[in-house]
């Protein structure tokens, strides 16, 4: 193969007004404009979206799965961050 | 199914994996956790998935050809719009699946090259010709019906990107099966001649559809490991039986006869029993000697070669614009 590889883009779609853009997959395209067109054809054939973001896959910085424990485990012990940790008589009611 | 050739025996042996990591991996699988691309996985798990997902993707792409053949000859605008949408979906499904395979470290270009060189396999079903309009209905009803039966359990596959792609595919594919059956129903109700066309299509597509589920369980070499890894949830024969049980009453509803004189309802088990598949034909078509293997491959090669200038031009254009932007920035500073 003599051809150059076509860059990969991650696709994020906002399905409705008021919702956040959500990752839905990826496409290959030579540039951003073609990536948007390809994302529209591949991921919104049935009215799935009102807005599309494409981001070069190489630009995404991801956390390392082997550091999952170090990053996320400490929150498990901090149950006082949740409202159910506090005892309030039922008569008082919720805000 | 779309990955029948997975059942071919592998010859090479890989280096042994670290027993502790293997056990931890299997424990995650057993706990129904999803495996994500950056997680540790055994080399054989990765390899099986690359083969399975890419064969599935190739099947979607080659699967566009037998139906694409009929888009310009659809009998009404409604049928033409439906067929066009279905073929477009198949292109989309191929792309979701290629993306899922790429997360395992294989490039799109490599996968394409494997298909075009004939090294990679795709489902044997797409190597049969579409001779009449009734074949389009039969493909929707039987081929997409079989695909749905296989793909629904794949939505729970242990590999996250594959499972997520399957969820999208299954959501979209239900219409493929329904438009096919509706088309056949309309033909069967129209005239004796059209009903005869539908019977002829069933006669030709029935057995190849049953072959889509792959070799029988006694001859399937990869099944046990794939089941343990929860890539596969049901065996080939279990899925095939489900398919037969679902489609036989549907054929009867159309007033058609299944081309199998051994077909009988077993009241005790509640299942339809059926005759033996022609496994020689199955092996021949998988190995590349079906009615349309050469035609399908050459159509893909031609499309790839004829499109090369577009890919090259798009990349050159992108590079030129990036260079101009960079030059303008330098000038502005």
Coordinates of C-alpha atoms in Angstrom, one line a residue:
Chain A
X1 CA 0.0 0.0 0.0
X2 CA 1.4 3.4 -1.0
X3 CA -1.5 5.4 0.3
X4 CA -1.2 7.6 3.3
X5 CA -3.6 6.8 6.2
X6 CA -6.6 9.0 6.6
X7 CA -6.9 10.7 10.0
X8 CA -9.3 9.4 12.7
X9 CA -11.9 11.7 14.4
X10 CA -14.0 11.1 17.4
X11 CA -17.7 12.1 17.0
X12 CA -19.9 13.7 19.7
X13 CA -23.6 14.3 19.1
X14 CA -26.1 16.4 20.9
X15 CA -29.4 14.7 20.5
X16 CA -31.7 17.4 21.8
X17 CA -31.6 21.0 22.9
X18 CA -30.5 21.2 26.5
X19 CA -28.6 17.9 26.4
X20 CA -24.8 17.6 26.4
X21 CA -22.8 16.3 23.4
X22 CA -22.2 12.6 23.8
X23 CA -19.5 10.4 22.3
X24 CA -21.0 8.1 19.7
X25 CA -18.2 6.7 17.6
X26 CA -15.5 7.7 15.2
X27 CA -14.9 8.4 11.5
X28 CA -11.9 8.7 9.1
X29 CA -11.6 11.9 7.1
X30 CA -9.0 14.0 5.5
X31 CA -10.0 17.2 7.2
X32 CA -12.5 18.6 9.8
X33 CA -15.1 19.6 7.2
X34 CA -15.2 16.1 5.7
X35 CA -15.2 14.6 9.1
X36 CA -18.4 16.6 9.9
X37 CA -20.0 15.4 6.7
X38 CA -19.0 11.8 7.3
X39 CA -20.3 12.0 10.9
X40 CA -23.6 13.3 9.7
X41 CA -24.0 10.4 7.2
X42 CA -22.8 7.7 9.5
X43 CA -24.3 8.7 12.9
X44 CA -27.5 10.8 12.2
X45 CA -29.5 8.8 9.6
X46 CA -32.6 8.8 11.8
X47 CA -32.8 12.3 13.4
X48 CA -30.3 11.3 16.2
X49 CA -28.8 14.8 16.4
X50 CA -29.1 18.6 16.3
X51 CA -25.4 19.3 16.6
X52 CA -22.1 17.4 15.9
X53 CA -18.6 17.9 17.3
X54 CA -15.6 16.2 15.7
X55 CA -12.3 16.0 17.5
X56 CA -9.0 14.6 16.1
X57 CA -8.6 11.2 18.0
X58 CA -4.9 11.9 18.5
X59 CA -5.8 15.1 20.5
X60 CA -7.7 13.2 23.2
X61 CA -5.8 12.7 26.4
X62 CA -7.1 9.7 28.3
X63 CA -6.5 8.6 31.9
X64 CA -4.5 5.4 32.3
X65 CA -6.7 2.3 33.2
X66 CA -3.9 1.0 35.5
X67 CA -4.3 4.2 37.5
X68 CA -8.0 3.7 37.9
X69 CA -7.7 2.8 41.6
X70 CA -5.5 5.7 42.5
X71 CA -7.7 8.2 40.7
X72 CA -11.2 7.0 41.6
X73 CA -11.1 4.8 44.6
X74 CA -10.6 7.6 47.2
X75 CA -14.1 8.9 46.6
X76 CA -15.7 5.6 47.6
X77 CA -14.9 6.3 51.3
X78 CA -16.3 9.8 51.3
X79 CA -19.9 8.9 51.9
X80 CA -20.4 12.3 53.7
X81 CA -20.5 13.9 50.3
X82 CA -24.0 12.3 49.7
X83 CA -27.2 13.7 51.2
X84 CA -28.2 10.3 52.6
X85 CA -25.3 10.5 55.1
X86 CA -27.2 13.0 57.2
X87 CA -30.1 12.1 59.4
X88 CA -33.0 14.5 59.5
X89 CA -36.4 13.7 61.1
X90 CA -39.0 13.0 58.5
X91 CA -41.3 15.7 59.8
X92 CA -38.7 18.4 58.8
X93 CA -39.1 17.5 55.1
X94 CA -36.9 18.0 52.2
X95 CA -36.0 21.3 50.6
Chain B
X1 CA -23.0 -16.0 11.1
X2 CA -21.2 -13.0 9.6
X3 CA -18.1 -14.6 11.1
X4 CA -18.5 -18.2 10.1
X5 CA -14.9 -18.5 9.1
X6 CA -13.8 -18.0 12.7
X7 CA -14.4 -21.7 13.1
X8 CA -11.4 -22.5 10.9
X9 CA -8.7 -24.1 13.0
X10 CA -5.7 -21.9 13.8
X11 CA -2.2 -23.2 13.3
X12 CA 0.1 -20.8 15.1
X13 CA 0.7 -21.0 18.8
X14 CA 1.2 -17.9 20.8
X15 CA 3.3 -17.2 23.9
X16 CA 1.7 -18.3 27.2
X17 CA 0.0 -15.5 29.2
X18 CA 0.7 -14.6 32.8
X19 CA -1.6 -16.9 34.8
X20 CA -2.4 -14.3 37.4
X21 CA -3.5 -11.7 34.9
X22 CA -5.5 -14.3 33.0
X23 CA -7.4 -15.2 36.1
X24 CA -8.1 -11.6 36.9
X25 CA -9.3 -11.0 33.4
X26 CA -11.6 -14.0 33.5
X27 CA -12.9 -12.9 36.9
X28 CA -13.9 -9.5 35.3
X29 CA -15.6 -11.4 32.4
X30 CA -17.5 -13.6 34.9
X31 CA -18.6 -10.6 36.8
X32 CA -20.2 -9.3 33.5
X33 CA -17.8 -6.3 33.4
X34 CA -17.2 -4.8 30.0
X35 CA -13.6 -4.9 28.7
X36 CA -12.5 -1.6 27.2
X37 CA -9.8 -1.0 24.6
X38 CA -7.1 0.2 27.0
X39 CA -7.6 -2.6 29.5
X40 CA -5.3 -5.5 29.7
X41 CA -6.5 -8.5 27.7
X42 CA -5.0 -11.8 26.6
X43 CA -3.5 -11.7 23.1
X44 CA -5.8 -14.5 22.0
X45 CA -8.9 -12.5 23.1
X46 CA -7.7 -9.5 21.1
X47 CA -7.0 -11.6 18.1
X48 CA -10.3 -13.4 18.2
X49 CA -12.1 -10.0 18.4
X50 CA -10.2 -8.4 15.6
X51 CA -11.0 -11.4 13.4
X52 CA -14.6 -11.5 14.4
X53 CA -15.4 -7.8 14.3
X54 CA -13.6 -7.3 11.0
X55 CA -15.3 -10.3 9.4
X56 CA -18.6 -8.8 10.6
X57 CA -17.6 -5.4 9.1
X58 CA -16.6 -7.0 5.8
X59 CA -19.9 -8.8 5.6
X60 CA -21.8 -5.6 6.0
X61 CA -19.8 -3.9 3.2
X62 CA -19.9 -6.9 0.8
X63 CA -23.6 -7.3 1.8
X64 CA -24.4 -4.0 0.1
X65 CA -23.6 -5.6 -3.3
X66 CA -26.4 -8.2 -3.9
X67 CA -29.0 -5.6 -3.0
X68 CA -27.4 -2.6 -4.5
X69 CA -27.9 -4.5 -7.7
X70 CA -31.6 -3.9 -7.5
X71 CA -31.9 -0.3 -6.5
X72 CA -32.4 1.0 -10.0
X73 CA -34.9 -1.7 -10.8
X74 CA -37.1 -1.5 -7.7
X75 CA -40.8 -1.7 -8.8
X76 CA -42.1 1.4 -6.9
X77 CA -40.6 4.6 -5.4
X78 CA -41.5 3.3 -1.9
X79 CA -39.6 0.1 -2.4
X80 CA -36.7 2.0 -4.0
X81 CA -36.5 4.5 -1.1
X82 CA -36.6 1.6 1.4
X83 CA -33.9 -0.4 -0.4
X84 CA -31.7 2.6 -0.7
X85 CA -32.0 3.3 3.0
X86 CA -31.3 -0.3 3.9
X87 CA -28.1 -0.4 1.8
X88 CA -27.0 2.9 3.2
X89 CA -27.5 1.4 6.7
X90 CA -25.3 -1.5 5.8
X91 CA -22.6 0.8 4.8
X92 CA -23.0 2.6 8.2
X93 CA -23.0 -0.7 10.1
X94 CA -19.7 -1.7 8.3
X95 CA -18.2 1.6 9.5
X96 CA -19.4 1.3 13.1
X97 CA -17.8 -2.2 13.2
X98 CA -14.5 -1.1 11.5
X99 CA -14.2 1.6 14.2
X100 CA -14.8 -1.0 16.9
X101 CA -12.1 -3.3 15.4
X102 CA -9.7 -0.3 15.2
X103 CA -9.8 0.3 18.9
X104 CA -7.9 -3.1 19.2
X105 CA -4.9 -1.6 17.4
X106 CA -5.5 -2.6 13.8
X107 CA -5.8 0.2 11.1
X108 CA -8.6 0.7 8.7
X109 CA -6.2 0.5 5.8
X110 CA -4.9 -3.0 7.0
X111 CA -8.5 -4.2 7.4
X112 CA -9.4 -3.0 3.9
X113 CA -6.3 -4.6 2.5
X114 CA -7.2 -7.9 4.1
X115 CA -10.7 -7.9 2.5
X116 CA -9.4 -6.8 -1.0
X117 CA -6.6 -9.3 -1.1
X118 CA -9.1 -12.1 -0.2
X119 CA -7.3 -13.0 3.0
X120 CA -10.2 -11.9 5.2
X121 CA -13.5 -13.8 5.1
X122 CA -17.0 -12.5 5.1
X123 CA -20.4 -14.2 5.4
X124 CA -20.9 -16.9 2.8
X125 CA -24.5 -15.7 2.2
X126 CA -23.4 -12.8 0.1
X127 CA -21.8 -15.0 -2.5
X128 CA -25.2 -16.0 -3.8
X129 CA -26.8 -14.1 -6.7
X130 CA -30.0 -12.0 -6.5
X131 CA -31.9 -13.2 -9.6
X132 CA -35.3 -11.7 -9.1
X133 CA -37.1 -8.9 -7.1
X134 CA -38.4 -11.6 -4.7
X135 CA -34.8 -12.2 -3.7
X136 CA -34.7 -8.7 -2.2
X137 CA -37.6 -9.7 0.0
X138 CA -36.1 -13.1 0.9
X139 CA -32.8 -11.4 1.9
X140 CA -34.6 -9.0 4.3
X141 CA -36.8 -11.7 5.8
X142 CA -34.2 -14.5 6.1
X143 CA -30.7 -13.0 5.9
X144 CA -31.5 -10.0 8.1
X145 CA -33.7 -12.2 10.3
X146 CA -30.8 -14.5 10.9
X147 CA -28.5 -11.6 11.4
X148 CA -30.8 -10.1 14.1
X149 CA -30.9 -13.5 15.9
X150 CA -27.1 -13.5 16.0
X151 CA -26.7 -9.9 16.8
X152 CA -29.1 -9.5 19.7
X153 CA -26.9 -11.6 22.0
X154 CA -23.8 -9.8 20.7
X155 CA -25.2 -6.6 22.3
X156 CA -24.1 -8.2 25.6
X157 CA -20.6 -9.1 24.3
X158 CA -17.8 -8.6 26.9
X159 CA -15.9 -6.2 24.6
X160 CA -17.5 -2.7 25.1
X161 CA -17.0 -1.1 21.7
X162 CA -18.4 -4.2 19.9
X163 CA -21.4 -4.4 22.2
X164 CA -22.1 -0.7 21.7
X165 CA -21.9 -1.0 17.9
X166 CA -24.2 -4.0 18.0
X167 CA -26.8 -2.0 20.0
X168 CA -26.9 0.6 17.3
X169 CA -27.0 -2.0 14.5
X170 CA -29.9 -3.9 16.2
X171 CA -31.9 -0.7 16.6
X172 CA -31.6 0.0 12.9
X173 CA -31.9 -3.5 11.5
X174 CA -35.4 -4.3 12.6
X175 CA -36.8 -2.3 9.6
X176 CA -34.6 -4.4 7.2
X177 CA -36.3 -7.6 8.2
X178 CA -39.8 -6.1 8.2
X179 CA -39.6 -4.4 4.8
X180 CA -38.5 -7.8 3.4
X181 CA -41.3 -9.7 4.8
X182 CA -43.9 -7.1 3.9
X183 CA -42.6 -7.1 0.3
X184 CA -43.0 -10.9 0.1
X185 CA -46.5 -10.7 1.6
X186 CA -47.5 -8.2 -1.0
X187 CA -46.1 -10.4 -3.8
X188 CA -47.8 -13.6 -2.4
X189 CA -51.1 -11.8 -2.3
X190 CA -50.8 -10.3 -5.8
X191 CA -50.8 -13.1 -8.3
X192 CA -49.9 -16.8 -8.7
X193 CA -46.9 -15.8 -10.9
X194 CA -45.5 -13.5 -8.2
X195 CA -46.1 -16.0 -5.5
X196 CA -44.2 -18.6 -7.6
X197 CA -41.3 -16.1 -7.7
X198 CA -41.3 -15.9 -3.9
X199 CA -41.3 -19.7 -3.6
X200 CA -38.4 -19.8 -6.0
X201 CA -36.5 -17.3 -3.9
X202 CA -37.2 -19.2 -0.7
X203 CA -36.0 -22.4 -2.4
X204 CA -32.7 -20.8 -3.2
X205 CA -32.2 -18.8 0.0
X206 CA -33.4 -21.2 2.7
X207 CA -30.3 -23.5 3.0
X208 CA -27.7 -20.7 2.6
X209 CA -29.5 -18.8 5.4
X210 CA -29.2 -21.8 7.7
X211 CA -25.5 -22.0 6.8
X212 CA -25.1 -18.4 8.1
X213 CA -25.0 -19.8 11.7
X214 CA -21.8 -21.6 10.9
X215 CA -20.7 -25.2 11.4
X216 CA -22.6 -27.5 13.8
X217 CA -21.5 -27.4 17.4
X218 CA -19.7 -30.7 17.1
X219 CA -17.4 -29.1 14.4
X220 CA -17.0 -25.6 15.7
X221 CA -13.5 -25.2 17.1
X222 CA -13.7 -21.7 18.6
X223 CA -17.1 -21.9 20.3
X224 CA -16.1 -23.0 23.8
X225 CA -13.4 -20.3 24.3
X226 CA -15.6 -17.6 22.8
X227 CA -18.4 -18.6 25.2
X228 CA -16.1 -18.6 28.2
X229 CA -15.0 -15.0 27.2
X230 CA -18.6 -14.1 26.7
X231 CA -18.0 -12.9 23.2
X232 CA -20.6 -15.5 22.2
X233 CA -23.7 -16.3 24.3
X234 CA -25.3 -19.1 22.4
X235 CA -23.9 -21.9 20.2
X236 CA -24.3 -22.0 16.4
X237 CA -26.9 -24.8 16.7
X238 CA -28.9 -23.1 19.4
X239 CA -29.2 -20.0 17.2
X240 CA -30.0 -22.0 14.1
X241 CA -32.8 -23.8 15.9
X242 CA -34.3 -20.5 17.2
X243 CA -34.2 -19.2 13.6
X244 CA -35.9 -22.2 12.2
X245 CA -38.6 -22.1 14.9
X246 CA -39.3 -18.5 14.1
X247 CA -39.3 -18.6 10.3
X248 CA -41.2 -21.8 9.6
X249 CA -44.5 -20.4 10.8
X250 CA -43.7 -17.2 8.9
X251 CA -43.2 -19.2 5.7
X252 CA -46.5 -20.9 6.3
X253 CA -48.3 -17.6 6.8
X254 CA -47.1 -16.6 3.3
X255 CA -48.4 -19.9 2.0
X256 CA -45.0 -21.2 1.1
X257 CA -43.3 -24.5 1.4
X258 CA -39.8 -24.8 3.1
X259 CA -37.6 -26.8 0.7
X260 CA -36.8 -29.5 3.2
X261 CA -38.7 -32.8 3.2
X262 CA -37.4 -33.7 6.6
X263 CA -38.9 -30.7 8.2
X264 CA -41.3 -31.7 11.0
X265 CA -42.8 -30.3 14.2
X266 CA -41.8 -32.1 17.3
X267 CA -44.6 -31.6 19.7
X268 CA -42.7 -32.9 22.6
X269 CA -39.8 -30.4 22.4
X270 CA -41.9 -27.7 20.8
X271 CA -39.2 -27.3 18.1
X272 CA -39.1 -27.8 14.3
X273 CA -36.6 -30.6 13.4
X274 CA -34.9 -30.2 10.0
X275 CA -32.7 -32.0 7.5
X276 CA -28.9 -32.0 7.2
X277 CA -27.2 -28.9 5.7
X278 CA -25.0 -29.5 2.7
X279 CA -21.7 -28.9 4.5
X280 CA -19.7 -29.5 1.3
X281 CA -21.4 -26.5 -0.2
X282 CA -20.8 -24.5 3.0
X283 CA -17.0 -25.2 2.9
X284 CA -16.8 -24.5 -0.8
X285 CA -18.5 -21.1 -0.5
X286 CA -16.4 -20.1 2.5
X287 CA -13.2 -21.2 0.8
X288 CA -14.0 -18.8 -2.1
X289 CA -15.8 -21.0 -4.6
X290 CA -19.4 -19.9 -4.3
X291 CA -21.5 -18.6 -7.2
X292 CA -20.4 -15.0 -6.8
X293 CA -17.2 -14.9 -4.7
X294 CA -15.1 -13.6 -7.5
X295 CA -17.6 -11.1 -8.7
X296 CA -18.1 -9.7 -5.1
X297 CA -14.3 -9.3 -4.5
X298 CA -13.7 -7.7 -7.9
X299 CA -16.5 -5.2 -7.3
X300 CA -14.9 -4.2 -4.0
X301 CA -11.5 -4.0 -5.6
X302 CA -12.8 -1.8 -8.5
X303 CA -14.6 0.5 -6.1
X304 CA -11.4 0.9 -4.0
X305 CA -9.1 1.5 -7.0
X306 CA -11.6 3.9 -8.7
X307 CA -11.9 5.9 -5.4
X308 CA -8.1 6.1 -4.8
X309 CA -7.8 9.5 -6.5
X310 CA -10.6 10.9 -4.3
X311 CA -8.8 9.9 -1.1
X312 CA -5.5 11.2 -2.4
X313 CA -7.0 14.5 -3.5
X314 CA -8.8 15.0 -0.2
X315 CA -5.6 14.5 1.8
X316 CA -3.6 16.7 -0.6
X317 CA -6.3 19.4 -0.2
X318 CA -6.2 19.1 3.6
X319 CA -2.4 19.4 3.6
X320 CA -2.4 22.4 1.3
X321 CA -5.0 24.2 3.5
X322 CA -3.1 23.4 6.7
X323 CA 0.1 24.7 5.1
X324 CA -1.6 27.9 4.0
X325 CA -3.0 28.5 7.5
X326 CA 0.4 28.0 9.0
X327 CA 2.0 30.4 6.6
X328 CA -0.7 33.0 7.3
X329 CA -0.1 32.7 11.0
X330 CA 3.6 33.2 10.6
X331 CA 3.0 36.3 8.4
X332 CA 0.6 37.7 11.1
X333 CA 3.1 37.3 13.9

